[in-house]
Amino acid sequence: MQQADKQLSPIMKGEGPCDPCDSLPALFARHIRYGLCRGEQDKHELFNATALSVKEQMLDNWRQTRLNDNSYQQKQIAYLSLEFLMGRTLGNALLNLNLADETRTILNQYATELESIEELENDAGLGNGGLGRLAACFLDSCASLDLSVTGYGIRYQYGMFVQKIVDGYQVEQPDRWLRFGNPWEVRLPHRIVTVPFFGHTETYVDKDGKRQHVWKDTKNVLAVPYDMPIPGFNNGRINTLRLWKAEANDEFDLAEFNDGDYAEAVATKNLAEQITMVLYPNDASVNGKELRLRQQYFLSSASLQDLLNRYVSHHGEDFSQFSAKNVMQLNDTHPSIAVPELMRLLMDKYGLGWDKAWDITSQCMAYTNHTLLPEALERWPLAMMQNMLPRIVEIIFEINARYLELVAHHWPGDIQKLRDMSIIEESPQQQIRMAYLAIVASFSVNGVAGLHTKLLKSGLFNDFYQLWPEKFNNKTNGVTPRRWLAYCNPKLSSLITRRLGDEWVTDLTKLAALNAFTSDKAFVNEWAEIKLANKQALAAFVKQQCQVEFDPKMMFDVQVKRIHEYKRQLLNILHVIHLYRRILNGDTQGMVPRCVLIGGKAAPGYAMAKQIIKLANNVAHMVNSDPQVTPYLRMAFLPNYNVSAMEKICPGTDLSEQISTAGKEASGTGNMKFMMNGALTIGTLDGANIEMLEEVGEDNFFLFGLNAEQVSQTKSHYNPQQIINQSAALTGVMDMLSSGHFNLVEPGIFDHIIASIKEPHDQWMTAADFDSYRLAQEAVAATYLNQEKWQKISIRNTACSGRFSSDNTIAGYRDEIWMKK
Ligand SMILES: *Cc1c(COP(=O)(O)O)cnc(C)c1O
């Protein structure tokens, strides 16, 4: 390896290959001729040949990137995440590698459009929603900023479930995304590591008189890495997303094999492989299943062993440089078991003492918090962890004991403080508080938007903020402008590039120059025409997916995101019912014809979210089947919202709904994708909406509702029934809902939803914001009627979206977290 370092050839930037046999057309022709062996070329074969030859085009630079990084000249960042919501790879790779035109030409020789080939790729749906998509956007930005960042995740055999809608209800189907293989991945059997589970611990005194710990009689599982290439934008860097697959360890079954129970022994292999079988579909809530803890430890242990192996092969077992050369960014607490695992590996495998191991660990770990919702804070039962990971529990106890001394020193005599801040929660069933473990061990703790970080410091983590104010920092989320503008909206991108040049693709603040064009008539017209064309494409998609006709002349009002009470799809539906009533009553004065699109998946165990989906579908059905209504209002629920769907949705959206209860949405990133593509936002003062409003200005954002402070002050005396009584509009909506108008043949199915709105303990305060929301929607309509004004505001939204590039976010992580210490 050291030898190879000295003979590195430079990374090739957009230059052709040295050997014509390596050109894209040659690689493609070879796959068609020899690779697939199927006879005639169907589209799937063309997709595979395309993907494989594009991957091969990356191999030289991929290898070179790895060799360069192995010299450890740059600090090595590991982004640890249980979720990477990558979506499709082909289109984005072609953009970043500048190979789209060449590929188009090749495919045209087979009378095939590139777009039709792209449609054949399954989404890599290895994530739930915002948190997993953030990880994917970050990987794109890190590679494009030439940072040496490796994503570490799990290669789930089944990603996020496929959502079907049957009779208005969500039905979950398994996502068999690997059924036809994954042309992008490379299996690396020579980098397999072994992850231990169960067993017990023993201590002994070694020859130097030191107490040593051994973890014995473990059941071991193999972790096999599968690498996916992450190309930077036009810079020759190819980073790696390393996804671990669990496989059975043959020696582990030997005892049973010798007992003669061969079939049983082979069958137990499945138990090992189950670890990476399926992604848990919970967003913003936890699943306390033992298998989930196994996944977390499996990912953490495999990734750290991989990092340490790599370090040791270049530095030997001298760990004095380790913390200067490595950072592990924990995407939420999901991989936070990496804290005691790194301690274990450094002490038990490499023989370091506690203090040295702790110095290293606490200088390497950085933790990103993603939510304030208590139901999303991970706690693992001590008994479960004790059984599964006995050595890890010993280490957590030792970390806790030492850290509580610090707490006792800071708050002398305050026993309650010790209880409150302990990593071990002293409930009847003792629990390990994973967020506390992460904070104690991390040199950086960040929230994901200004308001969110402020609330972390003043509320949830206030004790920790008092102890370690220097650890806390904000990194407002962002989205990659490559996928979310350059790739998904080619018409708008081309217009922008014709006016501004193409620098905006890597420096999104350049879009600010669009503000100068808001009074250029030709430009504004072209802007509007592109939106119309994108709406036509979205209407075709909605027609195909929902069998509902959307008319591109109407306003497209869109809310797509996971279905959760805090995101308040219900508020949106109540507003649709309000418009529907107005139309039935002949009150269409000032109304703008609109098409309302709602989409998103509910966690399979989240009953209320599933009822909200059913309500959306039933309301849509009533609205769409009344010819008196459809000239003014249409509604569709889009099944199976995912990354590739969003690529079609955000370019064709007029109005973006970001209407969460203030203080509950940590950041949001859907809001940013819409803004970049020129949608106007109706939203609350929540998450990154606040920063979007700051950028675009109050006149260009439809703000409504209580702010976070008002929400928390209202809590003690919230009286929704009184609010309903005082609002004629809301009374009308509630009466219509309660009358069974939307569930004539399904009596009672919405009772729970109706009761939740009237419930004084309704955390989401849907009733409180209804009138304010309704009035803001009237302002939306009034603005939309003035198309010239609307288009100017649309341009302004794109122009002001530069701050929300994940390149900007990652530059912050780089300068203020990763390279700082
Ligand atoms: C961007 C994105 C999200 C996050 O959306 P929010 O509105 O921020 O919750 C979720 N799912 C997919 C598929 C996305 O592309």
PDB file of C-alpha atoms in Angstrom, residues 465-604:
ATOM      1  CA  TYR A 465     -25.819  22.653  27.500  1.00  0.00           C
ATOM      2  CA  GLN A 466     -25.023  24.051  30.941  1.00  0.00           C
ATOM      3  CA  LEU A 467     -22.311  21.476  31.438  1.00  0.00           C
ATOM      4  CA  TRP A 468     -20.759  21.712  27.952  1.00  0.00           C
ATOM      5  CA  PRO A 469     -21.990  24.785  26.056  1.00  0.00           C
ATOM      6  CA  GLU A 470     -19.047  24.500  23.651  1.00  0.00           C
ATOM      7  CA  LYS A 471     -20.288  21.175  22.274  1.00  0.00           C
ATOM      8  CA  PHE A 472     -23.534  22.593  20.910  1.00  0.00           C
ATOM      9  CA  ASN A 473     -23.860  24.005  17.403  1.00  0.00           C
ATOM     10  CA  ASN A 474     -26.357  24.382  14.587  1.00  0.00           C
ATOM     11  CA  LYS A 475     -26.113  23.019  11.074  1.00  0.00           C
ATOM     12  CA  THR A 476     -29.240  23.850   9.119  1.00  0.00           C
ATOM     13  CA  ASN A 477     -30.056  21.028   6.710  1.00  0.00           C
ATOM     14  CA  GLY A 478     -29.785  21.388   2.974  1.00  0.00           C
ATOM     15  CA  VAL A 479     -30.468  19.437  -0.200  1.00  0.00           C
ATOM     16  CA  THR A 480     -28.182  18.758  -3.140  1.00  0.00           C
ATOM     17  CA  PRO A 481     -28.803  21.154  -6.026  1.00  0.00           C
ATOM     18  CA  ARG A 482     -27.541  18.517  -8.467  1.00  0.00           C
ATOM     19  CA  ARG A 483     -30.376  16.045  -7.939  1.00  0.00           C
ATOM     20  CA  TRP A 484     -32.980  18.555  -6.794  1.00  0.00           C
ATOM     21  CA  LEU A 485     -32.596  21.169  -9.510  1.00  0.00           C
ATOM     22  CA  ALA A 486     -30.016  20.418 -12.193  1.00  0.00           C
ATOM     23  CA  TYR A 487     -31.170  16.833 -12.700  1.00  0.00           C
ATOM     24  CA  CYS A 488     -34.864  16.846 -11.826  1.00  0.00           C
ATOM     25  CA  ASN A 489     -35.754  20.121 -13.562  1.00  0.00           C
ATOM     26  CA  PRO A 490     -33.763  20.212 -16.829  1.00  0.00           C
ATOM     27  CA  LYS A 491     -35.908  22.934 -18.389  1.00  0.00           C
ATOM     28  CA  LEU A 492     -35.494  25.361 -15.534  1.00  0.00           C
ATOM     29  CA  SER A 493     -31.809  24.468 -15.177  1.00  0.00           C
ATOM     30  CA  SER A 494     -31.214  25.211 -18.799  1.00  0.00           C
ATOM     31  CA  LEU A 495     -32.953  28.594 -18.549  1.00  0.00           C
ATOM     32  CA  ILE A 496     -30.926  29.493 -15.458  1.00  0.00           C
ATOM     33  CA  THR A 497     -27.673  28.383 -17.083  1.00  0.00           C
ATOM     34  CA  ARG A 498     -28.427  30.355 -20.240  1.00  0.00           C
ATOM     35  CA  ARG A 499     -28.777  33.503 -18.138  1.00  0.00           C
ATOM     36  CA  LEU A 500     -26.231  32.974 -15.368  1.00  0.00           C
ATOM     37  CA  GLY A 501     -23.763  30.399 -16.640  1.00  0.00           C
ATOM     38  CA  ASP A 502     -23.443  27.060 -14.885  1.00  0.00           C
ATOM     39  CA  GLU A 503     -21.533  27.970 -11.742  1.00  0.00           C
ATOM     40  CA  TRP A 504     -24.729  27.762  -9.697  1.00  0.00           C
ATOM     41  CA  VAL A 505     -24.512  23.956  -9.854  1.00  0.00           C
ATOM     42  CA  THR A 506     -21.609  24.039  -7.398  1.00  0.00           C
ATOM     43  CA  ASP A 507     -22.302  27.439  -5.831  1.00  0.00           C
ATOM     44  CA  LEU A 508     -26.004  27.837  -5.363  1.00  0.00           C
ATOM     45  CA  THR A 509     -25.719  31.350  -3.921  1.00  0.00           C
ATOM     46  CA  LYS A 510     -25.114  32.369  -7.543  1.00  0.00           C
ATOM     47  CA  LEU A 511     -28.874  31.982  -8.031  1.00  0.00           C
ATOM     48  CA  ALA A 512     -29.303  35.294  -6.239  1.00  0.00           C
ATOM     49  CA  ALA A 513     -28.576  36.910  -9.600  1.00  0.00           C
ATOM     50  CA  LEU A 514     -31.997  35.712 -10.764  1.00  0.00           C
ATOM     51  CA  ASN A 515     -33.520  38.507  -8.704  1.00  0.00           C
ATOM     52  CA  ALA A 516     -32.407  40.886 -11.447  1.00  0.00           C
ATOM     53  CA  PHE A 517     -34.695  39.144 -13.944  1.00  0.00           C
ATOM     54  CA  THR A 518     -38.017  39.562 -12.150  1.00  0.00           C
ATOM     55  CA  SER A 519     -38.868  42.553 -14.321  1.00  0.00           C
ATOM     56  CA  ASP A 520     -37.582  41.017 -17.545  1.00  0.00           C
ATOM     57  CA  LYS A 521     -40.862  40.154 -19.308  1.00  0.00           C
ATOM     58  CA  ALA A 522     -39.386  37.565 -21.648  1.00  0.00           C
ATOM     59  CA  PHE A 523     -37.659  35.830 -18.765  1.00  0.00           C
ATOM     60  CA  VAL A 524     -40.778  35.828 -16.587  1.00  0.00           C
ATOM     61  CA  ASN A 525     -42.802  34.387 -19.455  1.00  0.00           C
ATOM     62  CA  GLU A 526     -40.298  31.671 -20.081  1.00  0.00           C
ATOM     63  CA  TRP A 527     -40.237  30.902 -16.349  1.00  0.00           C
ATOM     64  CA  ALA A 528     -44.019  30.524 -16.371  1.00  0.00           C
ATOM     65  CA  GLU A 529     -43.988  28.363 -19.505  1.00  0.00           C
ATOM     66  CA  ILE A 530     -41.488  25.999 -17.945  1.00  0.00           C
ATOM     67  CA  LYS A 531     -43.624  25.680 -14.837  1.00  0.00           C
ATOM     68  CA  LEU A 532     -46.612  24.916 -17.036  1.00  0.00           C
ATOM     69  CA  ALA A 533     -44.677  22.216 -18.904  1.00  0.00           C
ATOM     70  CA  ASN A 534     -43.559  20.690 -15.598  1.00  0.00           C
ATOM     71  CA  LYS A 535     -47.167  20.773 -14.390  1.00  0.00           C
ATOM     72  CA  GLN A 536     -48.243  18.908 -17.520  1.00  0.00           C
ATOM     73  CA  ALA A 537     -45.677  16.214 -16.764  1.00  0.00           C
ATOM     74  CA  LEU A 538     -46.806  16.043 -13.133  1.00  0.00           C
ATOM     75  CA  ALA A 539     -50.451  15.846 -14.216  1.00  0.00           C
ATOM     76  CA  ALA A 540     -49.584  12.875 -16.435  1.00  0.00           C
ATOM     77  CA  PHE A 541     -47.856  11.201 -13.485  1.00  0.00           C
ATOM     78  CA  VAL A 542     -50.847  11.836 -11.202  1.00  0.00           C
ATOM     79  CA  LYS A 543     -53.182  10.486 -13.864  1.00  0.00           C
ATOM     80  CA  GLN A 544     -51.097   7.341 -14.211  1.00  0.00           C
ATOM     81  CA  GLN A 545     -50.668   6.808 -10.448  1.00  0.00           C
ATOM     82  CA  CYS A 546     -54.060   7.957  -9.112  1.00  0.00           C
ATOM     83  CA  GLN A 547     -56.428   7.940 -12.077  1.00  0.00           C
ATOM     84  CA  VAL A 548     -57.274  11.563 -11.288  1.00  0.00           C
ATOM     85  CA  GLU A 549     -57.219  14.324 -13.932  1.00  0.00           C
ATOM     86  CA  PHE A 550     -55.218  17.349 -12.812  1.00  0.00           C
ATOM     87  CA  ASP A 551     -55.634  20.380 -15.040  1.00  0.00           C
ATOM     88  CA  PRO A 552     -52.326  22.266 -15.424  1.00  0.00           C
ATOM     89  CA  LYS A 553     -54.257  25.540 -15.661  1.00  0.00           C
ATOM     90  CA  MET A 554     -55.304  25.079 -12.035  1.00  0.00           C
ATOM     91  CA  MET A 555     -52.995  25.767  -9.085  1.00  0.00           C
ATOM     92  CA  PHE A 556     -51.024  22.701  -7.945  1.00  0.00           C
ATOM     93  CA  ASP A 557     -51.062  22.651  -4.153  1.00  0.00           C
ATOM     94  CA  VAL A 558     -48.829  19.877  -2.814  1.00  0.00           C
ATOM     95  CA  GLN A 559     -48.036  18.229   0.504  1.00  0.00           C
ATOM     96  CA  VAL A 560     -45.788  15.176   0.211  1.00  0.00           C
ATOM     97  CA  LYS A 561     -43.880  13.827   3.209  1.00  0.00           C
ATOM     98  CA  ARG A 562     -44.269  11.040   5.776  1.00  0.00           C
ATOM     99  CA  ILE A 563     -47.759  10.986   7.246  1.00  0.00           C
ATOM    100  CA  HIS A 564     -47.534  12.122  10.866  1.00  0.00           C
ATOM    101  CA  GLU A 565     -49.875  14.042  13.122  1.00  0.00           C
ATOM    102  CA  TYR A 566     -47.246  16.720  13.758  1.00  0.00           C
ATOM    103  CA  LYS A 567     -46.935  17.384  10.018  1.00  0.00           C
ATOM    104  CA  ARG A 568     -50.679  18.064  10.004  1.00  0.00           C
ATOM    105  CA  GLN A 569     -51.881  16.605   6.734  1.00  0.00           C
ATOM    106  CA  LEU A 570     -55.176  16.767   8.638  1.00  0.00           C
ATOM    107  CA  LEU A 571     -55.129  20.560   8.608  1.00  0.00           C
ATOM    108  CA  ASN A 572     -54.695  20.450   4.842  1.00  0.00           C
ATOM    109  CA  ILE A 573     -57.626  18.026   4.478  1.00  0.00           C
ATOM    110  CA  LEU A 574     -59.832  20.224   6.681  1.00  0.00           C
ATOM    111  CA  HIS A 575     -59.043  23.100   4.362  1.00  0.00           C
ATOM    112  CA  VAL A 576     -60.010  21.009   1.324  1.00  0.00           C
ATOM    113  CA  ILE A 577     -63.326  20.228   3.030  1.00  0.00           C
ATOM    114  CA  HIS A 578     -63.762  23.941   3.668  1.00  0.00           C
ATOM    115  CA  LEU A 579     -63.240  24.750  -0.031  1.00  0.00           C
ATOM    116  CA  TYR A 580     -65.573  21.914  -1.004  1.00  0.00           C
ATOM    117  CA  ARG A 581     -68.316  23.330   1.233  1.00  0.00           C
ATOM    118  CA  ARG A 582     -67.822  26.784  -0.213  1.00  0.00           C
ATOM    119  CA  ILE A 583     -68.230  25.436  -3.739  1.00  0.00           C
ATOM    120  CA  LEU A 584     -71.360  23.469  -2.792  1.00  0.00           C
ATOM    121  CA  ASN A 585     -72.728  26.653  -1.230  1.00  0.00           C
ATOM    122  CA  GLY A 586     -72.014  28.617  -4.393  1.00  0.00           C
ATOM    123  CA  ASP A 587     -69.454  30.778  -2.584  1.00  0.00           C
ATOM    124  CA  THR A 588     -66.720  30.718  -5.224  1.00  0.00           C
ATOM    125  CA  GLN A 589     -65.912  34.445  -5.113  1.00  0.00           C
ATOM    126  CA  GLY A 590     -62.129  34.930  -5.316  1.00  0.00           C
ATOM    127  CA  MET A 591     -61.533  31.211  -5.387  1.00  0.00           C
ATOM    128  CA  VAL A 592     -58.657  29.903  -7.473  1.00  0.00           C
ATOM    129  CA  PRO A 593     -59.200  26.516  -9.106  1.00  0.00           C
ATOM    130  CA  ARG A 594     -56.786  24.159  -7.408  1.00  0.00           C
ATOM    131  CA  CYS A 595     -55.569  20.598  -7.518  1.00  0.00           C
ATOM    132  CA  VAL A 596     -54.518  19.344  -4.103  1.00  0.00           C
ATOM    133  CA  LEU A 597     -51.979  16.532  -4.013  1.00  0.00           C
ATOM    134  CA  ILE A 598     -51.153  14.684  -0.803  1.00  0.00           C
ATOM    135  CA  GLY A 599     -48.728  11.795  -0.619  1.00  0.00           C
ATOM    136  CA  GLY A 600     -46.699   9.920   1.956  1.00  0.00           C
ATOM    137  CA  LYS A 601     -46.314   6.680   3.843  1.00  0.00           C
ATOM    138  CA  ALA A 602     -47.611   5.971   7.339  1.00  0.00           C
ATOM    139  CA  ALA A 603     -45.660   3.743   9.704  1.00  0.00           C
ATOM    140  CA  PRO A 604     -47.531   0.409   9.546  1.00  0.00           C
TER     141      PRO A 604
END
